mmCIF file of C-alpha atoms in Angstrom:
data_model
loop_
_atom_site.group_PDB
_atom_site.id
_atom_site.type_symbol
_atom_site.label_atom_id
_atom_site.label_comp_id
_atom_site.label_asym_id
_atom_site.label_seq_id
_atom_site.Cartn_x
_atom_site.Cartn_y
_atom_site.Cartn_z
ATOM 1 C CA MET A 1 0.047 0.007 0.060
ATOM 2 C CA PRO A 2 1.260 3.522 -0.829
ATOM 3 C CA ALA A 3 2.280 5.660 2.294
ATOM 4 C CA SER A 4 -0.108 8.294 3.578
ATOM 5 C CA PRO A 5 0.946 11.799 3.065
ATOM 6 C CA SER A 6 1.852 12.288 6.776
ATOM 7 C CA THR A 7 4.044 9.054 6.621
ATOM 8 C CA ALA A 8 5.793 10.116 3.407
ATOM 9 C CA ARG A 9 6.501 13.278 4.808
ATOM 10 C CA ALA A 10 8.201 11.637 7.971
ATOM 11 C CA ILE A 11 10.104 9.225 5.785
ATOM 12 C CA ASN A 12 11.446 12.186 3.478
ATOM 13 C CA ASP A 13 12.308 14.239 6.554
ATOM 14 C CA ARG A 14 14.190 11.321 8.171
ATOM 15 C CA LEU A 15 16.141 10.846 4.820
ATOM 16 C CA ALA A 16 17.219 14.396 4.591
ATOM 17 C CA LEU A 17 18.421 14.703 8.120
ATOM 18 C CA ARG A 18 20.490 11.418 7.839
ATOM 19 C CA LEU A 19 21.941 13.095 4.545
ATOM 20 C CA LEU A 20 22.801 16.356 6.724
ATOM 21 C CA GLN A 21 24.289 14.285 9.255
ATOM 22 C CA GLN A 22 26.532 12.283 7.082
ATOM 23 C CA GLU A 23 27.466 14.964 4.485
ATOM 24 C CA GLY A 24 27.570 18.114 6.396
ATOM 25 C CA PRO A 25 25.438 21.301 5.096
ATOM 26 C CA LEU A 26 23.808 20.845 1.700
ATOM 27 C CA THR A 27 21.763 23.045 -0.703
ATOM 28 C CA ALA A 28 18.309 22.429 -1.539
ATOM 29 C CA GLY A 29 19.533 21.265 -5.091
ATOM 30 C CA GLN A 30 22.177 18.676 -3.634
ATOM 31 C CA LEU A 31 19.272 17.263 -1.236
ATOM 32 C CA LYS A 32 17.144 17.057 -4.487
ATOM 33 C CA THR A 33 19.981 14.946 -6.181
ATOM 34 C CA LEU A 34 21.019 12.661 -3.186
ATOM 35 C CA THR A 35 17.252 12.002 -2.270
ATOM 36 C CA GLY A 36 15.674 11.706 -5.602
ATOM 37 C CA LEU A 37 12.642 13.880 -4.497
ATOM 38 C CA SER A 38 11.068 16.471 -6.669
ATOM 39 C CA ARG A 39 12.067 20.145 -6.098
ATOM 40 C CA PRO A 40 8.727 21.152 -4.729
ATOM 41 C CA THR A 41 9.068 18.234 -2.026
ATOM 42 C CA VAL A 42 12.433 19.257 -1.022
ATOM 43 C CA ALA A 43 11.556 22.930 -0.642
ATOM 44 C CA ASP A 44 8.413 21.798 1.375
ATOM 45 C CA LEU A 45 10.671 19.454 3.718
ATOM 46 C CA VAL A 46 13.365 22.298 4.202
ATOM 47 C CA GLU A 47 10.615 24.686 5.211
ATOM 48 C CA ARG A 48 9.062 21.930 7.516
ATOM 49 C CA LEU A 49 12.588 21.233 9.090
ATOM 50 C CA THR A 50 13.576 24.911 9.617
ATOM 51 C CA ALA A 51 10.226 25.631 11.312
ATOM 52 C CA SER A 52 10.920 22.704 13.628
ATOM 53 C CA GLY A 53 14.045 24.034 14.728
ATOM 54 C CA LEU A 54 15.966 21.066 13.481
ATOM 55 C CA VAL A 55 17.693 22.488 10.453
ATOM 56 C CA GLU A 56 18.991 26.104 9.878
ATOM 57 C CA VAL A 57 20.699 28.123 6.965
ATOM 58 C CA ALA A 58 24.472 27.537 7.500
ATOM 59 C CA GLY A 59 25.853 29.632 4.798
ATOM 60 C CA GLU A 60 25.838 29.820 0.942
ATOM 61 C CA SER A 61 27.494 27.535 -1.355
ATOM 62 C CA GLY A 62 29.879 29.932 -3.090
ATOM 63 C CA GLU A 63 29.055 28.236 -6.607
ATOM 64 C CA GLN A 64 29.991 30.441 -9.241
ATOM 65 C CA ARG A 65 26.581 30.856 -11.148
ATOM 66 C CA ARG A 66 24.181 33.667 -11.987
ATOM 67 C CA GLY A 67 22.134 35.112 -9.500
ATOM 68 C CA PRO A 68 22.634 34.900 -5.624
ATOM 69 C CA ASN A 69 24.571 31.832 -4.209
ATOM 70 C CA ALA A 70 22.228 28.504 -3.223
ATOM 71 C CA LYS A 71 21.705 28.536 0.556
ATOM 72 C CA LEU A 72 23.310 25.758 2.729
ATOM 73 C CA TYR A 73 21.119 23.895 4.919
ATOM 74 C CA GLY A 74 22.714 22.231 8.198
ATOM 75 C CA ILE A 75 21.317 20.481 11.295
ATOM 76 C CA VAL A 76 21.054 22.938 14.180
ATOM 77 C CA ALA A 77 23.976 21.820 16.278
ATOM 78 C CA GLY A 78 23.161 23.531 19.358
ATOM 79 C CA ARG A 79 19.659 21.740 19.456
ATOM 80 C CA ALA A 80 21.207 19.269 22.050
ATOM 81 C CA HIS A 81 24.501 18.864 24.126
ATOM 82 C CA LEU A 82 25.826 15.329 24.362
ATOM 83 C CA ALA A 83 28.254 13.694 27.080
ATOM 84 C CA ALA A 84 30.827 10.801 26.173
ATOM 85 C CA LEU A 85 32.600 8.999 29.166
ATOM 86 C CA ASP A 86 35.283 6.415 29.224
ATOM 87 C CA VAL A 87 35.189 4.974 32.661
ATOM 88 C CA ARG A 88 38.329 3.007 33.633
ATOM 89 C CA THR A 89 39.273 1.341 36.962
ATOM 90 C CA GLU A 90 41.866 4.283 37.345
ATOM 91 C CA GLY A 91 39.948 7.362 36.285
ATOM 92 C CA VAL A 92 37.314 8.862 34.062
ATOM 93 C CA ALA A 93 37.393 10.752 30.686
ATOM 94 C CA VAL A 94 34.787 12.826 29.378
ATOM 95 C CA LEU A 95 33.862 14.854 26.302
ATOM 96 C CA VAL A 96 30.899 17.117 25.677
ATOM 97 C CA SER A 97 29.792 17.823 22.151
ATOM 98 C CA ASP A 98 26.715 19.278 20.260
ATOM 99 C CA LEU A 99 24.190 17.454 18.189
ATOM 100 C CA VAL A 100 26.550 17.060 14.989
ATOM 101 C CA GLY A 101 29.477 15.687 17.266
ATOM 102 C CA ARG A 102 31.636 18.789 17.469
ATOM 103 C CA VAL A 103 33.599 18.381 20.746
ATOM 104 C CA LEU A 104 33.090 21.412 22.867
ATOM 105 C CA ALA A 105 34.928 20.495 25.957
ATOM 106 C CA GLU A 106 36.879 17.651 27.290
ATOM 107 C CA ASP A 107 38.608 16.972 30.561
ATOM 108 C CA SER A 108 39.536 13.693 32.788
ATOM 109 C CA VAL A 109 40.286 12.830 36.419
ATOM 110 C CA PRO A 110 42.340 10.075 37.923
ATOM 111 C CA ILE A 111 40.559 8.139 40.720
ATOM 112 C CA GLY A 112 42.970 6.076 42.944
ATOM 113 C CA ASP A 113 42.108 2.556 44.442
ATOM 114 C CA ASP A 114 42.065 3.767 47.788
ATOM 115 C CA THR A 115 39.256 6.130 46.904
ATOM 116 C CA GLY A 116 35.994 5.133 48.489
ATOM 117 C CA THR A 117 32.926 4.654 46.315
ATOM 118 C CA GLY A 118 31.062 7.731 47.295
ATOM 119 C CA PRO A 119 34.002 10.215 46.861
ATOM 120 C CA ALA A 120 34.786 8.259 43.402
ATOM 121 C CA VAL A 121 31.113 8.741 42.094
ATOM 122 C CA GLU A 122 31.292 12.563 43.293
ATOM 123 C CA GLN A 123 34.658 13.139 41.464
ATOM 124 C CA ALA A 124 33.273 11.527 38.271
ATOM 125 C CA VAL A 125 30.034 13.239 38.261
ATOM 126 C CA THR A 126 31.613 16.709 38.987
ATOM 127 C CA LEU A 127 33.904 16.076 36.122
ATOM 128 C CA VAL A 128 30.821 15.695 33.846
ATOM 129 C CA GLU A 129 29.275 19.022 35.374
ATOM 130 C CA ARG A 130 32.655 20.928 34.988
ATOM 131 C CA ALA A 131 32.798 19.828 31.275
ATOM 132 C CA ALA A 132 29.237 20.463 30.594
ATOM 133 C CA LYS A 133 29.733 24.004 32.072
ATOM 134 C CA GLU A 134 32.873 24.656 29.985
ATOM 135 C CA ALA A 135 30.785 23.692 26.937
ATOM 136 C CA GLY A 136 28.053 25.979 27.858
ATOM 137 C CA ALA A 137 25.419 23.311 27.996
ATOM 138 C CA GLY A 138 22.658 24.157 30.157
ATOM 139 C CA ARG A 139 21.582 20.661 30.112
ATOM 140 C CA LEU A 140 22.585 17.160 28.498
ATOM 141 C CA HIS A 141 20.280 15.506 26.361
ATOM 142 C CA THR A 142 21.941 12.362 26.062
ATOM 143 C CA VAL A 143 25.143 10.664 27.942
ATOM 144 C CA ALA A 144 26.787 7.682 26.583
ATOM 145 C CA ILE A 145 29.118 5.718 28.929
ATOM 146 C CA GLY A 146 31.873 3.093 28.171
ATOM 147 C CA ALA A 147 33.040 0.968 30.977
ATOM 148 C CA PRO A 148 34.750 -2.544 31.350
ATOM 149 C CA GLY A 149 32.506 -5.463 32.310
ATOM 150 C CA LEU A 150 29.195 -7.111 31.267
ATOM 151 C CA ILE A 151 25.989 -5.055 30.593
ATOM 152 C CA ASP A 152 22.830 -6.723 31.583
ATOM 153 C CA PRO A 153 20.794 -6.819 28.350
ATOM 154 C CA ALA A 154 17.381 -6.692 30.239
ATOM 155 C CA SER A 155 18.193 -3.596 32.346
ATOM 156 C CA GLY A 156 21.052 -1.993 30.548
ATOM 157 C CA GLU A 157 23.089 -1.825 33.486
ATOM 158 C CA LEU A 158 26.526 -2.978 34.446
ATOM 159 C CA ARG A 159 26.462 -6.347 36.004
ATOM 160 C CA ASP A 160 28.366 -6.956 39.346
ATOM 161 C CA SER A 161 31.811 -8.130 38.484
ATOM 162 C CA THR A 162 34.801 -9.188 40.728
ATOM 163 C CA GLY A 163 37.719 -7.115 40.012
ATOM 164 C CA LEU A 164 35.915 -3.921 39.175
ATOM 165 C CA PRO A 165 35.470 -1.083 41.490
ATOM 166 C CA ALA A 166 31.851 -0.699 43.147
ATOM 167 C CA TRP A 167 31.791 3.005 42.021
ATOM 168 C CA HIS A 168 31.461 2.092 38.566
ATOM 169 C CA ARG A 169 27.873 0.630 38.914
ATOM 170 C CA ARG A 170 26.811 3.571 41.104
ATOM 171 C CA LEU A 171 27.724 6.195 38.346
ATOM 172 C CA VAL A 172 24.864 5.792 36.220
ATOM 173 C CA ALA A 173 22.147 6.331 38.939
ATOM 174 C CA ALA A 174 24.295 9.266 40.325
ATOM 175 C CA LEU A 175 24.529 11.001 36.856
ATOM 176 C CA GLN A 176 20.697 10.342 36.355
ATOM 177 C CA GLU A 177 20.312 12.358 39.575
ATOM 178 C CA ARG A 178 22.491 15.039 38.730
ATOM 179 C CA PHE A 179 21.089 15.183 35.175
ATOM 180 C CA PRO A 180 17.398 14.185 35.382
ATOM 181 C CA ASP A 181 16.286 15.207 32.091
ATOM 182 C CA ALA A 182 19.175 13.467 30.066
ATOM 183 C CA ARG A 183 19.049 9.818 28.436
ATOM 184 C CA ILE A 184 21.902 7.851 30.077
ATOM 185 C CA GLY A 185 23.085 4.492 28.739
ATOM 186 C CA VAL A 186 26.143 2.399 29.542
ATOM 187 C CA GLU A 187 28.014 -0.027 27.025
ATOM 188 C CA ASN A 188 30.861 -2.328 27.112
ATOM 189 C CA GLU A 189 34.078 -0.466 26.467
ATOM 190 C CA THR A 190 35.241 -2.963 23.820
ATOM 191 C CA ASN A 191 31.988 -2.843 22.055
ATOM 192 C CA LEU A 192 32.468 1.025 21.785
ATOM 193 C CA ALA A 193 35.855 0.829 20.446
ATOM 194 C CA ALA A 194 34.628 -1.551 17.713
ATOM 195 C CA LEU A 195 31.907 0.915 16.560
ATOM 196 C CA ALA A 196 34.350 3.610 16.301
ATOM 197 C CA GLU A 197 36.836 1.698 14.340
ATOM 198 C CA GLN A 198 33.833 0.531 12.228
ATOM 199 C CA ARG A 199 32.662 4.031 11.512
ATOM 200 C CA ASP A 200 35.997 5.886 11.713
ATOM 201 C CA GLY A 201 39.035 3.594 12.110
ATOM 202 C CA ALA A 202 40.612 0.462 10.838
ATOM 203 C CA ALA A 203 37.436 -1.151 9.952
ATOM 204 C CA ARG A 204 35.836 1.331 7.772
ATOM 205 C CA ASP A 205 35.721 -1.004 4.818
ATOM 206 C CA ARG A 206 34.423 -4.179 6.696
ATOM 207 C CA ASP A 207 30.881 -5.093 7.578
ATOM 208 C CA THR A 208 32.248 -8.256 9.430
ATOM 209 C CA PHE A 209 35.251 -8.195 11.934
ATOM 210 C CA VAL A 210 36.286 -8.854 15.290
ATOM 211 C CA LEU A 211 38.230 -6.268 17.551
ATOM 212 C CA LEU A 212 40.528 -7.904 20.101
ATOM 213 C CA TRP A 213 41.043 -5.880 23.123
ATOM 214 C CA LEU A 214 44.527 -6.537 24.686
ATOM 215 C CA GLY A 215 45.081 -4.498 27.715
ATOM 216 C CA LEU A 216 44.690 -4.849 31.659
ATOM 217 C CA GLY A 217 42.230 -7.293 30.592
ATOM 218 C CA ILE A 218 41.261 -9.235 27.530
ATOM 219 C CA GLY A 219 38.071 -9.097 25.482
ATOM 220 C CA ALA A 220 36.722 -9.017 22.051
ATOM 221 C CA ALA A 221 33.710 -7.265 20.166
ATOM 222 C CA VAL A 222 32.052 -8.992 17.357
ATOM 223 C CA VAL A 223 30.722 -7.161 14.395
ATOM 224 C CA LEU A 224 28.710 -9.439 11.929
ATOM 225 C CA ASP A 225 27.084 -7.905 8.757
ATOM 226 C CA GLY A 226 27.443 -4.514 10.151
ATOM 227 C CA THR A 227 25.852 -5.218 13.333
ATOM 228 C CA LEU A 228 27.275 -5.309 16.932
ATOM 229 C CA ARG A 229 26.486 -8.790 18.395
ATOM 230 C CA ARG A 230 26.243 -8.730 22.190
ATOM 231 C CA GLY A 231 24.893 -12.335 22.891
ATOM 232 C CA VAL A 232 21.945 -13.361 24.861
ATOM 233 C CA SER A 233 23.455 -12.390 28.337
ATOM 234 C CA GLY A 234 25.563 -9.441 26.839
ATOM 235 C CA GLY A 235 28.834 -11.778 26.971
ATOM 236 C CA ALA A 236 29.726 -12.008 23.580
ATOM 237 C CA GLY A 237 33.472 -11.645 23.044
ATOM 238 C CA GLU A 238 34.357 -12.481 26.871
ATOM 239 C CA ILE A 239 37.483 -14.299 25.262
ATOM 240 C CA GLY A 240 39.645 -13.825 28.400
ATOM 241 C CA PHE A 241 37.635 -16.939 29.986
ATOM 242 C CA LEU A 242 38.643 -18.956 26.699
ATOM 243 C CA PRO A 243 40.505 -22.126 27.825
ATOM 244 C CA VAL A 244 44.102 -22.242 25.941
ATOM 245 C CA PRO A 245 47.216 -24.218 26.202
ATOM 246 C CA GLY A 246 49.929 -23.081 28.223
ATOM 247 C CA THR A 247 47.886 -22.331 31.362
ATOM 248 C CA SER A 248 48.196 -23.922 34.677
ATOM 249 C CA GLY A 249 44.572 -24.526 34.971
ATOM 250 C CA LEU A 250 41.191 -23.699 33.832
ATOM 251 C CA PRO A 251 39.015 -20.529 34.196
ATOM 252 C CA SER A 252 35.797 -20.864 36.309
ATOM 253 C CA ALA A 253 32.505 -18.952 36.083
ATOM 254 C CA THR A 254 33.820 -16.178 38.171
ATOM 255 C CA ASP A 255 37.749 -16.069 37.693
ATOM 256 C CA CYS A 256 39.329 -15.963 34.241
ATOM 257 C CA ASP A 257 42.703 -16.915 35.560
ATOM 258 C CA GLY A 258 43.649 -20.092 33.628
ATOM 259 C CA GLY A 259 41.991 -18.838 30.322
ATOM 260 C CA PHE A 260 43.201 -16.662 27.432
ATOM 261 C CA HIS A 261 43.540 -13.819 29.981
ATOM 262 C CA SER A 262 46.364 -15.599 31.943
ATOM 263 C CA VAL A 263 48.682 -15.735 28.841
ATOM 264 C CA ALA A 264 47.884 -12.368 27.000
ATOM 265 C CA GLY A 265 46.596 -10.191 29.851
ATOM 266 C CA ALA A 266 49.013 -7.186 30.922
ATOM 267 C CA ALA A 267 50.353 -9.161 33.886
ATOM 268 C CA ALA A 268 51.253 -12.054 31.518
ATOM 269 C CA VAL A 269 52.667 -9.652 29.007
ATOM 270 C CA THR A 270 54.801 -8.087 31.684
ATOM 271 C CA ALA A 271 56.234 -11.123 32.929
ATOM 272 C CA LEU A 272 56.991 -12.465 29.466
ATOM 273 C CA ALA A 273 59.121 -9.270 28.791
ATOM 274 C CA ALA A 274 61.085 -9.684 31.972
ATOM 275 C CA GLU A 275 61.851 -13.282 30.605
ATOM 276 C CA HIS A 276 63.440 -11.795 27.565
ATOM 277 C CA GLY A 277 65.054 -8.799 29.372
ATOM 278 C CA VAL A 278 62.833 -6.120 28.045
ATOM 279 C CA THR A 279 62.547 -3.049 30.114
ATOM 280 C CA ALA A 280 60.605 0.242 29.814
ATOM 281 C CA THR A 281 59.354 3.164 31.952
ATOM 282 C CA PRO A 282 55.493 3.871 31.038
ATOM 283 C CA GLU A 283 54.479 6.794 29.604
ATOM 284 C CA GLY A 284 51.832 8.635 31.760
ATOM 285 C CA PRO A 285 49.007 6.429 32.931
ATOM 286 C CA GLU A 286 49.593 3.330 30.614
ATOM 287 C CA PRO A 287 49.952 0.121 31.772
ATOM 288 C CA HIS A 288 53.605 -1.172 32.314
ATOM 289 C CA ALA A 289 52.831 -3.794 29.543
ATOM 290 C CA ALA A 290 52.021 -1.344 26.889
ATOM 291 C CA ALA A 291 55.332 0.533 27.371
ATOM 292 C CA LEU A 292 57.119 -2.783 27.276
ATOM 293 C CA VAL A 293 55.674 -3.768 23.939
ATOM 294 C CA ARG A 294 56.201 -0.328 22.743
ATOM 295 C CA ALA A 295 59.930 -0.348 23.679
ATOM 296 C CA ALA A 296 60.321 -3.891 22.261
ATOM 297 C CA VAL A 297 58.736 -2.700 18.698
ATOM 298 C CA ARG A 298 61.219 0.531 18.735
ATOM 299 C CA ALA A 299 64.247 -2.008 19.733
ATOM 300 C CA SER A 300 63.412 -5.153 17.689
ATOM 301 C CA ALA A 301 65.206 -4.381 14.495
ATOM 302 C CA THR A 302 68.636 -4.293 16.328
ATOM 303 C CA ASP A 303 67.768 -6.297 19.525
ATOM 304 C CA PRO A 304 67.283 -10.088 19.019
ATOM 305 C CA GLU A 305 65.653 -10.291 22.465
ATOM 306 C CA ALA A 306 63.145 -7.720 21.828
ATOM 307 C CA ALA A 307 62.123 -9.533 18.722
ATOM 308 C CA ARG A 308 62.043 -12.725 20.158
ATOM 309 C CA PHE A 309 59.495 -11.291 23.002
ATOM 310 C CA LEU A 310 57.318 -9.834 20.285
ATOM 311 C CA ASP A 311 57.290 -13.377 18.534
ATOM 312 C CA ALA A 312 56.405 -15.150 21.915
ATOM 313 C CA LEU A 313 53.952 -12.499 22.422
ATOM 314 C CA ALA A 314 52.363 -12.965 18.906
ATOM 315 C CA ASP A 315 52.276 -16.813 19.599
ATOM 316 C CA ARG A 316 50.157 -16.154 22.739
ATOM 317 C CA ILE A 317 47.715 -13.815 20.922
ATOM 318 C CA ALA A 318 47.391 -16.099 17.954
ATOM 319 C CA LEU A 319 45.986 -18.743 20.432
ATOM 320 C CA GLY A 320 42.952 -16.871 21.134
ATOM 321 C CA ALA A 321 42.594 -15.286 17.790
ATOM 322 C CA ALA A 322 42.727 -18.804 16.087
ATOM 323 C CA ALA A 323 39.798 -19.793 18.111
ATOM 324 C CA VAL A 324 37.676 -16.494 17.098
ATOM 325 C CA VAL A 325 38.674 -16.935 13.407
ATOM 326 C CA SER A 326 37.778 -20.762 13.373
ATOM 327 C CA VAL A 327 34.215 -20.071 14.980
ATOM 328 C CA LEU A 328 33.390 -16.677 13.252
ATOM 329 C CA ASP A 329 35.555 -16.397 10.060
ATOM 330 C CA PRO A 330 35.301 -12.683 10.316
ATOM 331 C CA GLY A 331 38.119 -11.856 7.851
ATOM 332 C CA CYS A 332 39.498 -9.117 9.805
ATOM 333 C CA LEU A 333 41.021 -8.771 13.276
ATOM 334 C CA VAL A 334 41.662 -5.347 14.843
ATOM 335 C CA LEU A 335 44.219 -5.361 17.685
ATOM 336 C CA ALA A 336 43.194 -2.588 20.211
ATOM 337 C CA GLY A 337 43.616 -1.765 23.907
ATOM 338 C CA GLU A 338 46.908 -0.354 25.215
ATOM 339 C CA THR A 339 49.108 -3.657 24.382
ATOM 340 C CA GLY A 340 47.478 -3.836 21.063
ATOM 341 C CA ARG A 341 48.154 -0.231 20.164
ATOM 342 C CA ALA A 342 51.494 -0.383 21.483
ATOM 343 C CA GLY A 343 52.300 -3.444 19.192
ATOM 344 C CA ALA A 344 51.094 -1.425 16.229
ATOM 345 C CA ASP A 345 51.830 -2.759 12.880
ATOM 346 C CA ALA A 346 54.831 -4.897 14.044
ATOM 347 C CA LEU A 347 52.610 -7.103 16.439
ATOM 348 C CA ALA A 348 49.700 -7.256 14.060
ATOM 349 C CA ALA A 349 51.909 -8.523 11.272
ATOM 350 C CA ARG A 350 53.189 -11.342 13.461
ATOM 351 C CA VAL A 351 49.816 -12.362 14.503
ATOM 352 C CA GLN A 352 48.877 -12.610 11.101
ATOM 353 C CA HIS A 353 51.739 -14.524 10.006
ATOM 354 C CA ARG A 354 50.811 -17.216 12.841
ATOM 355 C CA LEU A 355 47.187 -17.164 11.820
ATOM 356 C CA THR A 356 48.202 -18.093 8.181
ATOM 357 C CA ARG A 357 49.961 -21.123 9.339
ATOM 358 C CA MET A 358 47.222 -22.009 11.798
ATOM 359 C CA SER A 359 44.016 -21.523 9.853
ATOM 360 C CA PRO A 360 42.705 -22.031 6.333
ATOM 361 C CA LEU A 361 40.415 -19.131 6.870
ATOM 362 C CA ALA A 362 42.143 -16.054 5.273
ATOM 363 C CA THR A 363 42.225 -13.274 7.921
ATOM 364 C CA GLU A 364 43.691 -9.784 7.826
ATOM 365 C CA VAL A 365 45.049 -8.199 11.154
ATOM 366 C CA ARG A 366 45.253 -4.733 11.418
ATOM 367 C CA PRO A 367 46.122 -2.490 14.405
ATOM 368 C CA SER A 368 43.763 0.013 15.856
ATOM 369 C CA ALA A 369 43.773 3.489 13.854
ATOM 370 C CA LEU A 370 41.864 5.443 16.526
ATOM 371 C CA GLY A 371 44.667 5.080 19.432
ATOM 372 C CA GLY A 372 43.759 5.625 23.033
ATOM 373 C CA GLY A 373 40.471 7.813 22.072
ATOM 374 C CA ALA A 374 38.525 4.919 20.534
ATOM 375 C CA VAL A 375 36.192 4.222 23.469
ATOM 376 C CA LEU A 376 35.369 7.959 23.860
ATOM 377 C CA ARG A 377 34.932 8.149 20.006
ATOM 378 C CA GLY A 378 32.474 5.280 20.168
ATOM 379 C CA ALA A 379 30.704 6.713 23.191
ATOM 380 C CA LEU A 380 30.386 9.959 21.208
ATOM 381 C CA LEU A 381 28.965 8.178 18.074
ATOM 382 C CA THR A 382 26.425 6.448 20.399
ATOM 383 C CA ALA A 383 25.280 9.478 22.189
ATOM 384 C CA ARG A 384 24.880 11.221 18.875
ATOM 385 C CA ASP A 385 22.915 8.617 17.175
ATOM 386 C CA ARG A 386 20.511 8.288 20.156
ATOM 387 C CA ALA A 387 19.976 11.807 20.366
ATOM 388 C CA GLN A 388 19.368 12.216 16.796
ATOM 389 C CA ASP A 389 17.004 9.137 16.704
ATOM 390 C CA ASP A 390 15.031 10.987 19.393
ATOM 391 C CA LEU A 391 15.075 14.335 17.788
ATOM 392 C CA PHE A 392 14.465 13.393 14.480
ATOM 393 C CA ALA A 393 11.573 11.019 15.120
ATOM 394 C CA PRO A 394 8.507 11.986 13.526
ATOM 395 C CA PRO A 395 5.883 13.653 16.006
#
């Protein structure tokens, strides 16, 4: 059945707004070309969206033509303010942006292990308030939080996990109390990093890939046919629990010791570096393991022990990677997390070489292209999408 006039208008409006989101300011003529709609229909939707406060004149096209230049229409960036948070065991980073994702303020605060739950939550919430004020945001429309741990698919909340600070689970409620009008959501940090790499990073040309997070802990994010897959319980990608050779035991339901985490987590990487005499001083708050891997990459061309350390580390990473490849056949693995970023191309090439020998399934291994900002970028993209879905919804 043909759509009713009101449904057709809503569909056309959403299409135009998505194009303005993706392409930036466009003229009415460009909207006509990209949408395939008639000139009167485009003129009608531009007038409608302008009256609703979603679109505004953002300048002129500057085209060399007779008569006045064509007006450029863009999304009203100040219609909503968004916040993105990267929550770690040792602190919080935040950025505040407008509706089109332009960063207006960013800040971070360290939170020590000895900080109580209440004071830690207050430090994090105060950080967000300070960034919002600096950005000139009277209120926040949407807040997206990236954090380690499992997200309950029913409630959308962080599940109670051993080894993670209690203040992580308290943060969402505290932010909701301080920003009562905001839409607040939390997502696993590895999943957000994968979304960012898919949109803007190493997996831009891939609809299917797996991101391996190599840091203090071990995890993975699975993107199949363009969609992030979380699993029934939200635990898809918890490969730190994956049983692998070379451990002294097996993991349990409450402890990943004995799993892939035991051979490729930060503590295991640090111990492996010591066996090969690799030393390094961390740069800033990064894990010692990342500094060791970075130092080994720099020295590997002239230091045989540094090269052997990287080879041994690639052997270990390939154990978990081969299991992922054999089950999912993703065609592409992105090495992220502090260790993955530190290893860069040198580590990725070693892992790919081993996978080629171990598996008949062709798999390209790439380092993260977004560095330490992948989680924040993924949180910002998520906040922007959610806010625009809300604001662009037909009345």
